[in-house]
XYZ file of C-alpha atoms in Angstrom:
739
model
C 85.464 89.305 142.480
C 84.580 85.699 143.904
C 87.183 83.408 145.499
C 87.247 79.707 144.488
C 85.936 78.495 147.331
C 82.623 80.875 147.546
C 81.780 79.679 143.979
C 82.260 75.873 144.767
C 80.404 76.108 147.759
C 77.277 78.014 145.521
C 77.672 74.889 143.141
C 77.435 72.419 145.789
C 73.900 73.642 146.648
C 73.159 71.901 143.247
C 75.390 69.425 143.205
C 78.954 67.812 142.743
C 81.735 66.575 140.559
C 84.834 67.626 138.413
C 84.847 66.604 134.811
C 86.567 67.934 131.908
C 84.863 70.860 130.075
C 82.026 69.565 127.589
C 81.181 71.348 124.279
C 78.730 73.955 124.260
C 76.270 71.757 123.049
C 76.733 69.672 125.818
C 76.675 72.781 127.795
C 73.205 73.903 126.681
C 71.800 70.374 127.010
C 73.080 69.430 130.212
C 71.337 72.756 131.893
C 67.968 72.098 130.140
C 67.977 68.696 131.652
C 68.432 69.884 135.089
C 65.693 72.145 134.977
C 67.899 75.471 135.413
C 67.487 79.018 133.858
C 70.288 80.620 132.127
C 69.409 83.646 134.355
C 70.101 80.927 137.682
C 73.077 79.487 136.639
C 74.376 83.178 136.305
C 73.609 83.953 139.550
C 74.873 80.945 141.440
C 77.950 81.743 139.267
C 78.122 85.216 140.153
C 78.279 86.392 136.267
C 75.804 87.858 133.757
C 73.265 85.951 132.005
C 74.881 87.382 129.136
C 78.120 85.691 129.816
C 76.205 81.984 130.598
C 74.829 82.722 126.532
C 78.348 83.153 125.094
C 79.330 79.828 126.822
C 76.966 77.636 125.479
C 77.213 79.503 121.833
C 81.183 78.737 121.671
C 81.708 82.184 121.319
C 83.970 82.095 124.541
C 84.986 80.081 126.919
C 85.118 80.567 131.254
C 88.159 81.475 132.589
C 89.289 80.733 136.122
C 88.159 80.521 138.784
C 84.406 80.412 137.392
C 85.883 77.642 135.145
C 86.621 75.258 137.803
C 83.403 75.468 139.285
C 81.594 75.526 135.912
C 83.204 72.065 135.537
C 82.084 70.910 138.772
C 78.877 71.843 138.170
C 78.517 69.960 134.892
C 79.755 66.741 135.756
C 77.767 66.315 138.277
C 74.589 67.319 135.825
C 76.091 65.141 133.085
C 76.244 61.915 135.787
C 72.435 63.320 136.471
C 71.938 63.289 132.651
C 73.918 61.034 131.073
C 73.853 60.681 126.637
C 75.282 57.994 124.529
C 77.307 60.718 122.717
C 79.239 64.081 123.765
C 79.923 66.687 121.458
C 83.407 67.746 120.964
C 84.266 71.125 122.625
C 85.010 73.240 119.608
C 81.206 72.025 118.079
C 78.695 75.080 117.932
C 74.828 74.439 119.144
C 72.495 74.294 116.433
C 71.220 77.941 117.580
C 74.747 79.683 117.898
C 74.696 82.441 116.253
C 77.484 82.499 113.228
C 77.987 85.687 111.244
C 77.338 84.754 107.376
C 78.824 87.809 105.808
C 81.840 90.636 107.200
C 80.232 93.638 108.757
C 77.323 92.390 108.897
C 76.685 90.430 112.320
C 74.011 87.972 114.276
C 73.064 89.401 117.571
C 75.344 88.386 120.411
C 75.755 88.405 124.207
C 78.731 90.527 125.805
C 81.792 88.422 127.057
C 83.084 89.299 130.778
C 86.701 90.191 130.778
C 87.169 86.653 132.393
C 86.170 84.409 129.639
C 88.996 84.214 126.667
C 87.685 84.922 123.235
C 86.890 81.374 121.074
C 89.715 80.724 118.795
C 87.822 79.905 115.912
C 88.968 81.994 112.777
C 86.753 85.569 112.958
C 84.604 86.576 109.650
C 86.654 87.684 106.998
C 85.969 89.981 103.814
C 84.499 87.771 100.767
C 86.710 87.920 97.467
C 86.105 90.667 95.560
C 83.040 90.539 93.376
C 83.017 90.121 89.837
C 80.884 91.859 87.486
C 77.978 88.822 88.204
C 78.806 89.516 92.168
C 75.824 87.772 94.143
C 73.987 89.440 96.592
C 75.556 88.390 99.984
C 73.837 85.930 102.852
C 72.817 88.019 105.985
C 71.763 87.701 109.404
C 69.025 89.780 110.154
C 69.255 92.020 113.267
C 67.055 90.501 115.885
C 64.327 93.532 115.784
C 64.243 92.904 112.156
C 62.046 90.234 110.052
C 64.462 88.561 107.454
C 63.122 89.499 104.066
C 63.272 86.875 101.131
C 65.792 87.870 98.063
C 66.251 86.650 94.499
C 70.026 85.124 94.886
C 72.130 85.130 91.609
C 75.133 83.073 92.843
C 78.494 82.370 90.752
C 79.326 78.965 89.992
C 82.090 78.634 92.038
C 83.425 80.758 95.057
C 87.271 80.579 95.706
C 87.861 80.046 99.335
C 88.537 83.070 101.563
C 92.029 83.820 103.238
C 92.812 82.323 106.587
C 91.844 84.913 109.464
C 94.621 86.721 111.335
C 94.295 85.389 114.655
C 95.916 88.400 115.654
C 92.822 90.775 114.646
C 90.298 87.921 115.013
C 87.671 90.495 116.506
C 87.414 92.451 113.689
C 88.834 96.039 113.181
C 87.482 97.987 115.417
C 84.523 97.905 118.176
C 82.093 100.452 119.929
C 82.637 101.003 123.127
C 79.171 101.670 124.932
C 77.992 101.582 129.125
C 74.783 99.580 129.487
C 73.595 98.874 133.211
C 76.984 99.300 134.571
C 78.744 97.093 132.446
C 81.394 98.679 129.793
C 80.804 96.459 126.461
C 82.450 96.709 122.800
C 80.646 95.665 120.193
C 82.910 94.326 117.409
C 81.681 93.167 114.056
C 80.186 89.781 113.403
C 77.796 90.560 116.453
C 80.486 89.792 119.203
C 80.180 91.858 122.042
C 83.144 91.687 124.728
C 83.096 92.759 128.243
C 85.949 95.905 128.655
C 87.485 95.705 132.220
C 88.846 99.064 131.829
C 88.277 101.557 134.667
C 90.672 104.650 132.796
C 91.128 105.495 129.517
C 95.163 104.384 129.632
C 93.494 101.280 130.908
C 91.048 101.370 128.012
C 94.351 101.445 125.186
C 95.901 99.002 127.384
C 93.111 96.675 127.161
C 92.644 97.217 123.448
C 96.558 96.527 122.622
C 97.034 93.724 124.992
C 93.579 92.036 124.965
C 91.232 92.870 122.501
C 92.661 91.089 119.397
C 91.728 94.400 117.035
C 93.303 95.811 114.156
C 93.144 94.653 110.217
C 95.910 93.298 107.683
C 97.892 95.214 106.027
C 96.737 95.830 102.514
C 99.762 95.636 100.558
C 102.694 93.332 101.502
C 104.813 96.518 102.018
C 102.338 98.342 103.906
C 101.543 98.239 107.521
C 98.559 96.727 109.647
C 95.946 98.594 110.477
C 95.828 100.215 114.330
C 92.523 99.109 116.313
C 90.228 101.899 116.441
C 87.844 102.397 119.036
C 84.475 104.293 118.374
C 83.353 105.678 121.898
C 79.786 106.352 122.625
C 78.535 109.064 125.003
C 78.050 107.169 127.421
C 81.736 105.890 127.256
C 82.803 109.156 126.913
C 81.215 109.708 130.547
C 82.638 106.473 131.730
C 86.156 107.752 130.574
C 86.075 111.242 131.961
C 85.579 113.019 128.747
C 83.064 115.628 127.567
C 79.765 114.465 125.548
C 80.106 117.649 123.590
C 83.003 120.158 122.964
C 82.676 123.630 124.075
C 83.275 126.376 121.194
C 86.773 127.243 121.823
C 87.587 123.050 121.697
C 85.767 122.993 118.755
C 87.249 125.840 117.012
C 90.552 124.209 118.321
C 89.689 120.699 117.516
C 90.937 118.681 120.175
C 90.710 119.245 124.231
C 93.333 121.299 125.840
C 96.554 119.421 127.103
C 95.061 120.565 130.446
C 92.474 118.668 130.382
C 92.331 115.698 133.260
C 91.847 112.825 130.496
C 95.116 114.416 128.202
C 96.980 113.977 131.695
C 95.908 110.777 132.635
C 97.333 109.517 129.081
C 100.953 111.604 129.663
C 101.138 110.118 132.846
C 101.033 106.779 131.606
C 103.164 107.309 129.138
C 101.338 107.381 125.862
C 101.566 110.049 123.512
C 99.088 111.706 120.944
C 99.915 113.133 117.501
C 99.529 117.024 116.491
C 96.051 117.196 116.191
C 95.877 116.133 120.049
C 92.515 114.375 121.615
C 89.886 115.156 119.553
C 87.387 113.997 117.346
C 89.698 111.553 115.660
C 92.574 111.330 117.957
C 95.848 108.689 117.734
C 97.023 107.615 121.044
C 100.387 105.878 120.834
C 104.022 104.881 121.984
C 106.829 104.651 120.114
C 107.084 101.483 117.975
C 109.679 98.501 118.778
C 110.634 97.469 115.366
C 107.806 96.549 113.180
C 105.336 96.594 116.400
C 103.380 99.341 116.562
C 101.397 100.534 119.769
C 98.656 102.760 118.411
C 95.239 103.094 119.058
C 92.930 105.531 117.338
C 89.857 106.863 118.670
C 86.595 107.907 117.047
C 83.976 110.232 118.733
C 80.827 110.672 116.839
C 79.486 112.939 119.701
C 82.109 115.652 118.636
C 80.970 115.465 114.865
C 83.904 112.758 113.742
C 81.178 111.060 111.646
C 80.188 114.371 109.456
C 76.704 113.922 108.155
C 77.396 115.236 104.550
C 80.018 112.133 104.811
C 78.752 108.944 106.795
C 75.118 110.107 107.687
C 72.054 110.924 105.917
C 71.791 114.663 106.145
C 68.014 114.672 105.586
C 67.232 112.323 107.724
C 70.380 111.295 110.818
C 70.436 108.203 111.376
C 73.874 108.392 113.131
C 72.923 109.834 116.353
C 70.154 107.429 117.303
C 71.280 104.564 116.329
C 72.352 101.043 118.263
C 76.188 100.574 119.223
C 75.679 97.305 117.625
C 74.188 98.674 114.238
C 77.436 101.467 114.604
C 79.484 98.426 114.756
C 77.894 96.825 111.662
C 78.378 100.366 109.711
C 81.630 101.098 110.056
C 82.616 97.401 110.785
C 81.606 97.124 107.043
C 83.333 99.779 105.675
C 86.583 98.974 107.657
C 86.611 95.565 106.126
C 85.436 96.314 102.517
C 87.816 99.766 102.036
C 89.750 100.082 105.137
C 89.955 101.106 108.708
C 88.645 104.887 108.906
C 91.601 106.901 109.429
C 89.476 110.085 109.458
C 86.906 112.265 107.759
C 85.672 109.760 104.293
C 88.012 111.881 102.130
C 91.464 111.505 104.592
C 90.174 107.888 104.432
C 90.338 107.627 100.808
C 93.624 109.504 100.259
C 94.937 107.501 102.914
C 93.358 104.224 100.851
C 95.840 105.125 97.799
C 99.033 105.213 100.521
C 97.767 101.588 101.817
C 97.662 99.927 98.579
C 100.858 101.343 96.975
C 103.152 102.244 100.532
C 105.938 104.771 99.196
C 108.903 102.251 100.920
C 109.451 98.777 101.513
C 112.057 96.802 103.550
C 114.977 95.728 101.170
C 117.969 93.497 102.492
C 121.634 94.669 101.885
C 123.256 91.912 99.827
C 126.612 92.772 101.907
C 125.707 93.442 105.206
C 122.494 91.703 105.288
C 120.646 94.644 106.876
C 117.648 95.783 106.094
C 117.089 99.217 104.175
C 114.085 101.386 103.291
C 113.961 101.317 99.835
C 111.368 103.107 97.283
C 108.375 101.506 95.465
C 108.719 102.415 91.474
C 104.615 102.323 91.533
C 103.862 104.817 94.368
C 104.083 108.461 94.954
C 107.522 108.887 97.179
C 108.382 112.381 97.389
C 107.521 115.795 97.519
C 108.165 117.250 93.883
C 108.490 120.669 92.870
C 105.071 122.103 91.996
C 104.148 123.799 88.805
C 102.390 127.500 89.002
C 99.578 126.522 86.123
C 98.480 123.866 88.500
C 98.403 125.282 92.143
C 95.477 127.001 93.915
C 95.306 130.993 94.228
C 96.786 130.960 97.832
C 99.660 128.899 97.231
C 102.941 130.540 98.645
C 104.533 130.118 94.867
C 101.895 132.494 93.712
C 102.623 135.292 96.914
C 103.459 138.261 94.433
C 103.224 137.146 91.138
C 99.913 138.588 90.471
C 97.777 142.155 91.877
C 95.995 141.642 94.373
C 92.171 140.272 93.828
C 93.514 138.997 89.942
C 91.555 136.411 88.780
C 93.691 134.175 86.631
C 92.428 133.298 83.512
C 92.579 129.652 81.690
C 96.021 130.694 79.872
C 97.430 131.237 83.844
C 95.596 128.275 85.509
C 94.878 124.790 84.755
C 90.896 124.858 85.019
C 90.027 121.003 84.826
C 86.793 120.401 86.566
C 83.425 118.692 86.385
C 80.349 119.967 84.192
C 78.455 122.722 85.519
C 76.642 123.664 82.116
C 72.932 124.569 81.350
C 71.062 125.650 78.250
C 67.241 126.717 77.189
C 65.280 124.181 75.402
C 64.249 124.463 72.056
C 60.542 124.814 71.142
C 60.409 121.188 70.335
C 61.896 120.347 73.465
C 59.178 122.372 75.460
C 56.612 119.866 73.444
C 57.856 117.056 75.700
C 56.218 116.753 79.159
C 59.317 115.810 81.476
C 62.869 116.349 82.128
C 64.547 113.221 83.153
C 68.015 113.099 85.345
C 70.203 110.259 85.261
C 73.633 109.812 87.667
C 76.420 108.431 87.044
C 77.341 105.946 89.526
C 81.045 106.062 91.633
C 81.459 109.069 88.141
C 84.950 110.465 89.550
C 86.090 106.601 90.852
C 85.190 105.267 87.268
C 87.154 107.800 85.605
C 90.380 107.014 87.606
C 90.608 103.552 86.551
C 92.655 102.959 83.837
C 94.103 106.741 83.894
C 98.072 106.852 83.245
C 99.321 109.627 85.834
C 102.849 111.034 86.628
C 104.601 109.580 90.024
C 107.490 111.839 89.608
C 108.380 115.964 89.670
C 107.698 117.920 86.324
C 109.475 118.310 82.954
C 109.286 121.584 81.392
C 108.835 121.417 77.747
C 109.349 124.570 75.712
C 109.650 125.758 72.170
C 106.248 124.084 70.869
C 107.039 121.010 71.743
C 104.574 118.215 70.075
C 101.722 116.656 71.924
C 102.269 113.088 73.432
C 98.934 111.314 75.208
C 101.379 109.359 76.731
C 103.112 111.613 78.838
C 100.945 112.764 81.715
C 100.679 116.463 82.696
C 99.526 119.733 81.476
C 99.751 121.269 78.372
C 99.138 124.818 77.156
C 97.341 124.871 74.052
C 94.881 126.881 71.518
C 91.577 124.525 71.259
C 89.248 127.510 70.240
C 89.004 125.913 66.706
C 87.492 122.526 67.503
C 83.927 122.642 65.901
C 81.492 119.786 67.139
C 79.252 120.234 64.486
C 82.078 119.243 61.446
C 82.545 115.698 63.753
C 81.020 112.830 62.933
C 79.983 109.956 65.323
C 79.406 106.500 63.624
C 79.197 108.359 60.599
C 76.362 110.644 61.821
C 76.665 114.382 62.169
C 75.691 116.156 65.846
C 74.239 119.356 65.877
C 77.004 120.986 68.223
C 74.837 124.022 69.484
C 73.027 122.171 71.797
C 76.096 120.200 73.342
C 78.560 121.503 76.068
C 82.021 121.877 74.662
C 84.533 119.364 76.230
C 87.292 121.450 77.162
C 85.202 123.769 79.843
C 83.461 122.666 82.986
C 80.850 125.228 81.784
C 80.368 124.200 78.203
C 81.681 127.227 76.794
C 83.661 127.144 73.434
C 87.405 128.397 74.339
C 88.448 132.022 72.907
C 92.467 131.321 73.047
C 95.140 129.172 74.561
C 94.746 127.396 77.765
C 96.590 124.772 80.135
C 94.531 121.599 79.487
C 95.520 118.386 81.112
C 96.599 115.152 79.427
C 93.345 113.428 78.750
C 91.412 116.657 77.593
C 94.325 117.197 74.886
C 94.165 113.660 74.099
C 90.097 114.158 73.203
C 91.094 116.714 70.768
C 93.043 114.597 69.008
C 90.330 111.622 69.045
C 87.699 113.917 67.449
C 89.896 114.681 64.688
C 91.340 118.037 64.938
C 95.005 119.109 64.950
C 96.624 120.623 68.254
C 99.874 122.476 68.458
C 100.667 123.370 72.491
C 103.136 126.190 72.724
C 104.549 124.414 76.264
C 103.848 121.586 78.763
C 105.163 120.544 82.306
C 104.699 116.500 81.982
C 105.663 113.805 83.968
C 108.469 111.271 82.388
C 108.232 108.507 85.243
C 104.191 107.153 84.811
C 101.700 104.509 86.171
C 98.135 103.434 86.666
C 98.089 104.646 90.191
C 94.991 104.787 90.932
C 93.713 101.215 89.340
C 93.874 99.508 92.705
C 92.362 102.098 94.370
C 89.238 101.634 91.987
C 89.091 98.198 92.617
C 89.003 98.134 96.017
C 85.902 100.816 96.028
C 84.172 99.453 93.095
C 83.981 96.330 95.087
C 83.143 97.404 98.032
C 80.001 99.473 96.155
C 79.007 97.002 94.270
C 79.114 94.314 96.995
C 76.941 96.839 99.199
C 74.591 97.652 96.824
C 74.095 93.728 96.638
C 73.665 93.911 100.101
C 70.451 95.985 99.101
C 69.215 93.871 96.575
C 70.941 95.377 93.776
C 73.002 93.228 92.025
C 75.155 93.720 88.564
C 73.209 91.023 86.468
C 70.124 93.802 86.542
C 69.162 96.331 83.706
C 66.265 98.348 82.612
C 62.747 98.163 84.726
C 64.409 95.026 87.109
C 67.062 97.319 87.809
C 65.010 100.693 88.983
C 62.510 98.779 90.496
C 65.386 97.030 92.980
C 66.865 100.602 93.092
C 63.415 102.291 94.376
C 63.480 99.298 97.254
C 66.855 99.610 98.177
C 66.726 102.324 100.432
C 63.875 100.477 102.507
C 65.677 97.068 102.764
C 68.507 98.168 105.091
C 69.114 101.423 105.997
C 73.025 100.605 107.807
C 73.891 99.421 104.539
C 72.141 102.427 102.718
C 74.405 104.627 104.818
C 77.540 102.436 103.732
C 76.890 103.060 100.405
C 77.100 107.007 100.810
C 80.121 106.589 102.615
C 81.659 104.711 100.200
C 80.930 107.090 97.197
C 82.039 110.168 99.673
C 85.389 108.263 99.781
C 85.896 108.092 96.438
C 84.877 111.500 95.526
C 87.007 112.847 98.749
C 89.857 111.127 98.186
C 90.317 112.414 94.733
C 89.536 116.040 96.017
C 92.224 115.794 98.705
C 94.691 115.174 95.992
C 94.393 119.452 95.868
C 93.487 120.030 99.403
C 93.301 123.560 99.968
C 94.289 126.093 102.454
C 91.173 126.415 105.009
C 92.294 128.606 107.321
C 95.002 126.880 108.974
C 97.631 129.520 107.932
C 97.673 133.045 106.372
C 97.052 133.059 102.561
C 100.567 132.728 100.894
C 101.752 130.876 103.364
C 102.615 126.905 103.665
C 100.215 124.555 105.050
C 99.855 121.246 106.485
C 98.727 119.716 103.113
C 101.972 120.586 101.042
C 103.971 118.249 103.051
C 102.608 115.005 101.780
C 103.743 113.010 99.061
C 99.885 112.917 97.575
C 99.199 116.560 97.378
C 99.194 115.897 93.349
C 96.900 118.691 91.977
C 98.139 117.281 88.568
C 96.404 114.318 89.110
C 93.381 115.511 90.346
C 93.005 117.381 87.211
C 93.728 114.161 85.194
C 90.851 112.619 86.496
C 88.585 115.543 86.630
C 89.522 115.746 83.130
C 88.980 112.247 82.357
C 85.611 112.585 83.925
C 84.279 115.326 81.742
C 85.567 113.707 78.674
C 84.098 110.629 79.444
C 80.896 112.114 79.861
C 80.773 113.552 76.686
C 82.044 111.142 74.719
C 78.288 109.654 75.898
C 76.757 112.202 75.241
C 77.747 112.873 71.256
C 77.154 108.906 71.035
C 73.576 109.087 72.448
C 73.140 112.120 69.893
C 74.354 110.585 67.311
C 72.368 107.707 67.862
C 69.113 109.104 69.071
C 69.166 113.109 67.986
C 69.094 113.280 71.076
C 70.749 116.246 73.352
C 71.415 117.278 77.182
C 69.763 120.392 78.477
C 71.586 120.304 81.205
C 74.742 118.434 82.882
C 75.544 118.912 86.729
C 79.005 117.048 87.776
C 77.916 113.698 86.854
C 74.227 114.338 86.454
C 72.766 114.638 82.933
C 69.087 116.170 82.017
C 67.176 114.619 79.224
C 63.757 116.048 77.661
C 61.710 113.054 77.447
C 58.200 111.602 76.794
C 57.743 109.806 79.998
C 58.605 109.883 83.160
C 61.633 107.552 83.673
C 64.854 106.638 81.651
C 63.593 103.805 79.767
C 61.227 106.307 78.190
C 64.634 108.568 76.670
C 67.186 106.254 76.407
C 68.221 105.188 73.240
C 68.025 101.294 72.315
C 68.583 98.976 70.033
C 65.693 96.873 67.885
C 66.659 93.751 70.430
C 65.688 96.340 73.045
C 69.474 96.489 74.500
C 71.117 99.682 75.330
C 72.768 101.046 72.313
C 76.710 100.591 72.210
C 78.527 103.763 73.929
C 75.569 105.500 75.474
C 74.121 105.678 78.914
C 73.398 102.197 79.996
C 71.323 101.545 83.706
C 72.889 99.549 85.876
C 74.661 99.474 88.981
C 78.358 99.184 88.041
C 80.642 102.284 88.311
C 80.573 104.243 84.960
C 76.609 103.159 84.248
C 73.688 105.441 85.774
C 70.726 105.581 87.852
C 67.778 107.333 87.601
C 68.204 110.671 90.082
C 64.885 112.350 89.366
C 61.641 113.522 87.366
C 60.170 116.990 86.866
C 58.014 118.494 84.514
C 59.079 121.022 81.128
C 56.941 123.314 82.895
C 58.433 123.491 86.377
C 61.859 124.166 85.024
C 60.379 126.960 82.675
C 58.886 128.563 85.908
C 62.816 128.230 87.289
C 64.031 129.986 84.678
C 61.970 132.909 84.681
C 62.555 132.971 88.711
C 66.113 132.376 88.750
C 67.251 133.953 85.736
C 70.012 132.981 83.702
C 72.179 131.357 86.930
C 70.684 128.498 87.258
C 71.067 124.774 86.741
C 68.220 122.367 86.778
C 70.815 119.637 86.915
C 71.374 120.466 90.313
C 67.535 120.683 91.255
C 66.218 117.474 90.045
C 66.721 115.117 92.558
C 63.176 113.584 93.028
C 64.723 109.648 93.358
C 65.242 108.753 96.723
C 67.043 105.991 95.976
C 69.527 107.826 93.952
C 70.905 109.494 97.111
C 73.174 112.433 96.678
C 75.365 111.268 94.075
C 78.964 112.047 93.635
């Protein structure tokens, strides 16, 4: 570090003086008037050109001893090149980079350690989009040309809340090394210089100077810990391997004897039980309400699995620039939440963040604060039900013979559709098979769903069915004949529709366990139901509503960034979807991550034993309040029933029947290659109410792909009866991986 005297001597070679520091625009004006380049000024002040750019952009202010030297220089220039008015210190220059959308930065040079970040508010998430959310304005990456876009703007946009100064630099930073400098790429295009020389020092810097983190999503929750994403160059700088050995990969962590782990221990930092692995938490015990915790994400150790965070067919993350990676993960953090692990883990954590199990409550007598339970949350680990748990659960130990396959009368089998049937002769006369895909299918099924918040109550003795009680019912639905059902006064051909009561679409043959939405649908179709017994929950709530809305808003906002807005329908929507994946590859990845969060979060409600412990022994997930297989079953049942309801409406309205259904994809025979050629419409050209509708909102559909009928017949011939064409018609790249 140069001394103040040395810097003054260097400045005296140019000029002398001692004014107050002028505003950013005036700093740039004076330098340009003197004919000095930013590089030459940086050389004199013994800093970097990028530092000078930050000073003149108003992103940061110089700190001593450079501040005094810079003031001295600017005073002399101001005397030589006076102006009638001088801009205020807080006024940005006309060319200052401004991030106009959270998670989508304008490029900015790094700020070294001797600078103080500016005090202006950091970019904040925009208000949640309505059904008419417009595309968000963006500042393009410097290497990308801006693209014209048609804007759909609402009449009024609420003012965003003020920024939290504690986290003004955003929720996370990508740590990289360039030209020997350690840099932290943050959201909004901000780049900070990192002075830390060791891993413990990096953690200290993050908590004391970096101003990283995320405000809580619920008033009773907790703030999000700062996240550091380490590139391979950063791993080398801080003494970590750029790849795990086979043994370390199997363990999911570095050994406790590793130098980096010992460094943390000597500095009084602790690691959670998962140790220093792809997703590591480094902490010290909290002081009251103040936490001291930093999370690490290490992509080189497969922290960002390609199945959730990347394009499996053309991976982008390994070669992505740190600024783009910060933009990607920063946008995810601002729209969903700071990643806590895999997308599935984050989806589950989002439920808890939006519905914290406890709150602080003041004792009216003593005045002390104690923990109280929130009635709208999952607050305890309750007893489990035999029919709801998977085969490896300890409750089933010794219950069945080895290799026994539980029947529907022994196990709740609420799963998505996997159904396919042969084409009729008339359907073979149509040239194409068009597959449509439901947007955010599982998230949409969670919206408005009443689930149980407490433990099970066992009902016996043929209890009457109560659709307001979520749970599992043992009931015989084999008498439900879809051919006897009329939809809007019209009959349907039940033989060409899957049964709504089984994942394979086969008609039930006797009593079986069903979730409440499935039994309620049988009643909706007009059939009597007579349960034998049930396990229900008496304290209920719409626990997943806030979770759905958060993910819906994130999805709709990100699709708007790609040029696909809620105001589009029909051909206009299909054209926008076809262009979307080429418009912004980083935001295209974000769409996939949001969908993986929704799907994975629901799956985590019944996380299975993945070999962590022997069969029929307790595994760690069973200790969570959110291990609730009954809630997962209710969501999957509601998704399947909602899909079947639209299949029935479409069949009645247009005599149109699916030939295959795979999870959230439906295949129809069509005279033309697009969904517009097959989906029914009213005489006015609008979608028939209750049927499938093209659009971007969750629950609406997009084009997944098209194949010929001849292709399907060849596949049936080659594969036999174990082939579902719905899982193989994915020719539209804009459809992504589905959910």
